[in-house]
Amino acid sequence: MTLEIYKVGQFSDYFLHRAETNPASLGSNGFIVKIQDAKVVCTNSIPSSYYGVVYAKALIEGKWHSAGRTRSVHIRKLNCGN
């Protein structure tokens, strides 16, 4: 699974960070897989809006399955500028 974090810009959005699960990790096995360590460092306290995009590919019982790019439903405004 891959998570990408974007900042909403005035004319276009900015890619900030990508986090991926390790397919060999025990945490990547099972029905629920989480990415909990994705973060972006704030450089100031200017309010900015952020959202995430996630996509995944999994081998299940010998067949490849994929989940297409899905964007966050809610854009979050945080006191965190970059």
JSON list of C-alpha atoms in Angstrom, two decimals:
[
{"chain": "A", "resi": 1, "resn": "MET", "atom": "CA", "xyz": [0.00, 0.00, 0.00]},
{"chain": "A", "resi": 2, "resn": "THR", "atom": "CA", "xyz": [1.21, 3.49, -0.81]},
{"chain": "A", "resi": 3, "resn": "LEU", "atom": "CA", "xyz": [0.13, 6.78, 0.78]},
{"chain": "A", "resi": 4, "resn": "GLU", "atom": "CA", "xyz": [0.96, 10.15, -0.76]},
{"chain": "A", "resi": 5, "resn": "ILE", "atom": "CA", "xyz": [0.45, 13.45, 1.11]},
{"chain": "A", "resi": 6, "resn": "TYR", "atom": "CA", "xyz": [-0.35, 16.62, -0.83]},
{"chain": "A", "resi": 7, "resn": "LYS", "atom": "CA", "xyz": [-0.66, 20.29, 0.12]},
{"chain": "A", "resi": 8, "resn": "VAL", "atom": "CA", "xyz": [-3.39, 22.32, -1.59]},
{"chain": "A", "resi": 9, "resn": "GLY", "atom": "CA", "xyz": [-1.85, 25.18, -3.56]},
{"chain": "A", "resi": 10, "resn": "GLN", "atom": "CA", "xyz": [-3.39, 28.24, -5.17]},
{"chain": "A", "resi": 11, "resn": "PHE", "atom": "CA", "xyz": [-2.78, 27.08, -8.75]},
{"chain": "A", "resi": 12, "resn": "SER", "atom": "CA", "xyz": [-1.82, 23.43, -8.26]},
{"chain": "A", "resi": 13, "resn": "ASP", "atom": "CA", "xyz": [-1.34, 20.95, -5.42]},
{"chain": "A", "resi": 14, "resn": "TYR", "atom": "CA", "xyz": [2.11, 20.03, -4.13]},
{"chain": "A", "resi": 15, "resn": "PHE", "atom": "CA", "xyz": [3.37, 16.50, -3.50]},
{"chain": "A", "resi": 16, "resn": "LEU", "atom": "CA", "xyz": [5.08, 16.38, -0.08]},
{"chain": "A", "resi": 17, "resn": "HIS", "atom": "CA", "xyz": [5.65, 12.80, 1.04]},
{"chain": "A", "resi": 18, "resn": "ARG", "atom": "CA", "xyz": [5.22, 9.15, 0.07]},
{"chain": "A", "resi": 19, "resn": "ALA", "atom": "CA", "xyz": [5.00, 6.29, 2.57]},
{"chain": "A", "resi": 20, "resn": "GLU", "atom": "CA", "xyz": [4.82, 2.61, 1.61]},
{"chain": "A", "resi": 21, "resn": "THR", "atom": "CA", "xyz": [4.24, -0.59, 3.50]},
{"chain": "A", "resi": 22, "resn": "ASN", "atom": "CA", "xyz": [6.83, -3.34, 3.27]},
{"chain": "A", "resi": 23, "resn": "PRO", "atom": "CA", "xyz": [5.22, -6.40, 1.61]},
{"chain": "A", "resi": 24, "resn": "ALA", "atom": "CA", "xyz": [7.56, -8.72, 3.56]},
{"chain": "A", "resi": 25, "resn": "SER", "atom": "CA", "xyz": [6.47, -7.27, 6.93]},
{"chain": "A", "resi": 26, "resn": "LEU", "atom": "CA", "xyz": [4.02, -9.16, 9.14]},
{"chain": "A", "resi": 27, "resn": "GLY", "atom": "CA", "xyz": [1.97, -5.94, 9.37]},
{"chain": "A", "resi": 28, "resn": "SER", "atom": "CA", "xyz": [1.35, -6.14, 5.62]},
{"chain": "A", "resi": 29, "resn": "ASN", "atom": "CA", "xyz": [-0.46, -9.48, 5.92]},
{"chain": "A", "resi": 30, "resn": "GLY", "atom": "CA", "xyz": [-4.15, -9.85, 6.65]},
{"chain": "A", "resi": 31, "resn": "PHE", "atom": "CA", "xyz": [-7.32, -7.95, 5.86]},
{"chain": "A", "resi": 32, "resn": "ILE", "atom": "CA", "xyz": [-6.31, -4.69, 7.55]},
{"chain": "A", "resi": 33, "resn": "VAL", "atom": "CA", "xyz": [-3.07, -2.93, 6.60]},
{"chain": "A", "resi": 34, "resn": "LYS", "atom": "CA", "xyz": [-2.26, 0.49, 8.10]},
{"chain": "A", "resi": 35, "resn": "ILE", "atom": "CA", "xyz": [0.29, 3.21, 7.46]},
{"chain": "A", "resi": 36, "resn": "GLN", "atom": "CA", "xyz": [0.66, 5.08, 10.74]},
{"chain": "A", "resi": 37, "resn": "ASP", "atom": "CA", "xyz": [4.11, 6.64, 10.47]},
{"chain": "A", "resi": 38, "resn": "ALA", "atom": "CA", "xyz": [3.58, 9.02, 7.52]},
{"chain": "A", "resi": 39, "resn": "LYS", "atom": "CA", "xyz": [4.41, 12.61, 8.44]},
{"chain": "A", "resi": 40, "resn": "VAL", "atom": "CA", "xyz": [5.58, 15.92, 7.05]},
{"chain": "A", "resi": 41, "resn": "VAL", "atom": "CA", "xyz": [7.67, 18.38, 9.07]},
{"chain": "A", "resi": 42, "resn": "CYS", "atom": "CA", "xyz": [6.11, 21.82, 9.59]},
{"chain": "A", "resi": 43, "resn": "THR", "atom": "CA", "xyz": [8.38, 24.76, 8.86]},
{"chain": "A", "resi": 44, "resn": "ASN", "atom": "CA", "xyz": [6.00, 27.46, 10.15]},
{"chain": "A", "resi": 45, "resn": "SER", "atom": "CA", "xyz": [2.49, 27.88, 11.61]},
{"chain": "A", "resi": 46, "resn": "ILE", "atom": "CA", "xyz": [0.77, 29.28, 8.52]},
{"chain": "A", "resi": 47, "resn": "PRO", "atom": "CA", "xyz": [-2.59, 27.49, 8.04]},
{"chain": "A", "resi": 48, "resn": "SER", "atom": "CA", "xyz": [-2.42, 25.11, 5.07]},
{"chain": "A", "resi": 49, "resn": "SER", "atom": "CA", "xyz": [-4.74, 22.44, 3.68]},
{"chain": "A", "resi": 50, "resn": "TYR", "atom": "CA", "xyz": [-3.65, 18.84, 3.14]},
{"chain": "A", "resi": 51, "resn": "TYR", "atom": "CA", "xyz": [-5.07, 15.60, 1.75]},
{"chain": "A", "resi": 52, "resn": "GLY", "atom": "CA", "xyz": [-3.89, 12.07, 1.07]},
{"chain": "A", "resi": 53, "resn": "VAL", "atom": "CA", "xyz": [-4.06, 9.68, -1.86]},
{"chain": "A", "resi": 54, "resn": "VAL", "atom": "CA", "xyz": [-3.75, 5.94, -1.28]},
{"chain": "A", "resi": 55, "resn": "TYR", "atom": "CA", "xyz": [-3.44, 2.98, -3.64]},
{"chain": "A", "resi": 56, "resn": "ALA", "atom": "CA", "xyz": [-2.53, -0.67, -3.21]},
{"chain": "A", "resi": 57, "resn": "LYS", "atom": "CA", "xyz": [-1.73, -3.94, -4.92]},
{"chain": "A", "resi": 58, "resn": "ALA", "atom": "CA", "xyz": [-1.95, -7.33, -3.21]},
{"chain": "A", "resi": 59, "resn": "LEU", "atom": "CA", "xyz": [-1.36, -10.98, -4.06]},
{"chain": "A", "resi": 60, "resn": "ILE", "atom": "CA", "xyz": [-4.32, -12.91, -2.64]},
{"chain": "A", "resi": 61, "resn": "GLU", "atom": "CA", "xyz": [-4.53, -16.67, -3.12]},
{"chain": "A", "resi": 62, "resn": "GLY", "atom": "CA", "xyz": [-2.22, -16.48, -6.13]},
{"chain": "A", "resi": 63, "resn": "LYS", "atom": "CA", "xyz": [-4.09, -13.65, -7.89]},
{"chain": "A", "resi": 64, "resn": "TRP", "atom": "CA", "xyz": [-3.13, -9.97, -8.07]},
{"chain": "A", "resi": 65, "resn": "HIS", "atom": "CA", "xyz": [-5.73, -7.46, -6.89]},
{"chain": "A", "resi": 66, "resn": "SER", "atom": "CA", "xyz": [-5.40, -3.70, -6.96]},
{"chain": "A", "resi": 67, "resn": "ALA", "atom": "CA", "xyz": [-7.12, -0.75, -5.37]},
{"chain": "A", "resi": 68, "resn": "GLY", "atom": "CA", "xyz": [-6.93, 2.33, -7.56]},
{"chain": "A", "resi": 69, "resn": "ARG", "atom": "CA", "xyz": [-5.87, 5.80, -6.47]},
{"chain": "A", "resi": 70, "resn": "THR", "atom": "CA", "xyz": [-8.34, 7.07, -3.87]},
{"chain": "A", "resi": 71, "resn": "ARG", "atom": "CA", "xyz": [-8.25, 10.61, -2.51]},
{"chain": "A", "resi": 72, "resn": "SER", "atom": "CA", "xyz": [-9.23, 11.69, 1.01]},
{"chain": "A", "resi": 73, "resn": "VAL", "atom": "CA", "xyz": [-12.87, 12.67, 1.33]},
{"chain": "A", "resi": 74, "resn": "HIS", "atom": "CA", "xyz": [-11.99, 15.52, 3.69]},
{"chain": "A", "resi": 75, "resn": "ILE", "atom": "CA", "xyz": [-9.24, 18.09, 3.15]},
{"chain": "A", "resi": 76, "resn": "ARG", "atom": "CA", "xyz": [-7.69, 19.03, 6.53]},
{"chain": "A", "resi": 77, "resn": "LYS", "atom": "CA", "xyz": [-6.60, 22.55, 7.37]},
{"chain": "A", "resi": 78, "resn": "LEU", "atom": "CA", "xyz": [-3.67, 22.53, 9.80]},
{"chain": "A", "resi": 79, "resn": "ASN", "atom": "CA", "xyz": [-1.52, 25.28, 11.32]},
{"chain": "A", "resi": 80, "resn": "CYS", "atom": "CA", "xyz": [1.46, 23.81, 9.51]},
{"chain": "A", "resi": 81, "resn": "GLY", "atom": "CA", "xyz": [3.08, 25.46, 6.51]},
{"chain": "A", "resi": 82, "resn": "ASN", "atom": "CA", "xyz": [5.89, 24.10, 4.37]}
]
